[in-house]
PDB file of C-alpha atoms in Angstrom:
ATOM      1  CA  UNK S  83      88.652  83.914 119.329  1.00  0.00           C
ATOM      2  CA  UNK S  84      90.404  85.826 121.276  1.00  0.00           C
ATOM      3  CA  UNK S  85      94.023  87.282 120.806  1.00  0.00           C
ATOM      4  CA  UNK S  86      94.417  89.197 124.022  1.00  0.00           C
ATOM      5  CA  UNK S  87      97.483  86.533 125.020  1.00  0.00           C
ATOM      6  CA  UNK S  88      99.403  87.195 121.743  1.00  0.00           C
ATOM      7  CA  UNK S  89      99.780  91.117 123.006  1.00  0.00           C
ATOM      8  CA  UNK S  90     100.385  89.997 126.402  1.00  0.00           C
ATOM      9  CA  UNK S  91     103.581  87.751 125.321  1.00  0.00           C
ATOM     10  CA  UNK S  92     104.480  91.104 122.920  1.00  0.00           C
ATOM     11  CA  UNK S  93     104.284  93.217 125.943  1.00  0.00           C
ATOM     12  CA  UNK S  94     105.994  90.746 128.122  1.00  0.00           C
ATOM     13  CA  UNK S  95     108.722  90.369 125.365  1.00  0.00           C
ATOM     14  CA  UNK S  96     109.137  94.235 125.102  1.00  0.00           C
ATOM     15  CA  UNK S  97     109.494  94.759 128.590  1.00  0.00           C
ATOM     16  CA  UNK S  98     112.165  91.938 128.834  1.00  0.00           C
ATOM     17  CA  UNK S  99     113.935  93.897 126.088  1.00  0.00           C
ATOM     18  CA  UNK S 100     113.786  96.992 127.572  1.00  0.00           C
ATOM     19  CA  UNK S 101     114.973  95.996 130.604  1.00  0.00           C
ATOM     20  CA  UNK S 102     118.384  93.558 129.278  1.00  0.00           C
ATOM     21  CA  UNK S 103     119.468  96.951 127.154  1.00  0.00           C
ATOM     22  CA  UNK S 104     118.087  95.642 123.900  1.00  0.00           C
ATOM     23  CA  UNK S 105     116.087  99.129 122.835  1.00  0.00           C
ATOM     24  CA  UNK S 106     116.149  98.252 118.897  1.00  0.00           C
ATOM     25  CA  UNK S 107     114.125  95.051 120.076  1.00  0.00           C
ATOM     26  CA  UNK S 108     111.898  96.637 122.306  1.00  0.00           C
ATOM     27  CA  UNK S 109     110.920  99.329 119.627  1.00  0.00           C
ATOM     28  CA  UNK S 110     110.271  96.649 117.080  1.00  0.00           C
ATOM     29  CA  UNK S 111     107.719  94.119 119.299  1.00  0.00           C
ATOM     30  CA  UNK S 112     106.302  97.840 120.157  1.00  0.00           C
ATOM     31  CA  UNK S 113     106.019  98.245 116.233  1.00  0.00           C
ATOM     32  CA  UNK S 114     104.645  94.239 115.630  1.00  0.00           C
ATOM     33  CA  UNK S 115     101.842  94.828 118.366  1.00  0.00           C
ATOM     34  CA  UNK S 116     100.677  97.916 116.579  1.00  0.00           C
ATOM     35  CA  UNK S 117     100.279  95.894 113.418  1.00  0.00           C
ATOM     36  CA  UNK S 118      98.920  92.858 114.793  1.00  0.00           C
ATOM     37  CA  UNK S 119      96.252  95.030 116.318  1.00  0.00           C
ATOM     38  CA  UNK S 120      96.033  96.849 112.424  1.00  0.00           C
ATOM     39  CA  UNK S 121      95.703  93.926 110.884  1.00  0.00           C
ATOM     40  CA  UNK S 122      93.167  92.198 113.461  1.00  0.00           C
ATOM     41  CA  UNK S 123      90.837  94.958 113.095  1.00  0.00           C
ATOM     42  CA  UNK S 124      90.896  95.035 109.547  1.00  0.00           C
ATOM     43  CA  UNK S 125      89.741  91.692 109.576  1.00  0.00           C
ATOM     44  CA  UNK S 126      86.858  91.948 111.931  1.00  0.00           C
ATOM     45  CA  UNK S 127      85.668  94.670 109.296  1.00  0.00           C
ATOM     46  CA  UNK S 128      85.670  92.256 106.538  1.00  0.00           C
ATOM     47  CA  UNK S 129      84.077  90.120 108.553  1.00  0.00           C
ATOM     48  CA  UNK S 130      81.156  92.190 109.250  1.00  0.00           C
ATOM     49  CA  UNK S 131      81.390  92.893 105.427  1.00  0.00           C
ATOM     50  CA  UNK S 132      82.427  96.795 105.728  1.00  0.00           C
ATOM     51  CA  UNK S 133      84.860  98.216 103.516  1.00  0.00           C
ATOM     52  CA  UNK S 134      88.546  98.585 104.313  1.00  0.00           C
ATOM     53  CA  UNK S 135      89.953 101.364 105.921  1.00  0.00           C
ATOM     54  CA  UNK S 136      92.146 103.611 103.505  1.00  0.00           C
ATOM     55  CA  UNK S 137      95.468 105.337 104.589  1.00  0.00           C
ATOM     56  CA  UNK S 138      94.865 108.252 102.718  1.00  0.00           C
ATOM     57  CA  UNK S 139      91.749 109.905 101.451  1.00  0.00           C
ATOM     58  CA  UNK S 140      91.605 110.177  97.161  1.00  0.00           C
ATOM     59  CA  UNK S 141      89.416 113.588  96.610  1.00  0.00           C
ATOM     60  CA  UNK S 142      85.874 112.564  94.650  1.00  0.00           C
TER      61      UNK S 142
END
């Protein structure tokens, strides 16, 4: 399935904000795309059964 209209109603949302002087707004959709797009490609991995990506790398 695809998502592609949930970043096009972010982006749509953002640049509303952006352009009625709402900046805090803005930055925050900005932010929620970013993690939508996170956590949608973190799924697809466990989908195809790969491990998770890690945030930080523990020394072996």
């Amino acid at each position: 399935m695809s998502h592609r209209w949930m970043f096009e109603v972010l982006s749509d949302l953002e640049t509303y904000a952006r352009c009625n002087g709402l900046p805090q707004l803005a930055n925050r959709l900005s932010l929620a795309a970013g993690q939508a797009a996170h956590e949608l490609a973190a799924a697809q991995r466990t989908e195809r059964g790969e491990p998770p990506l890690s945030l930080s790398r523990r020394a072996e």
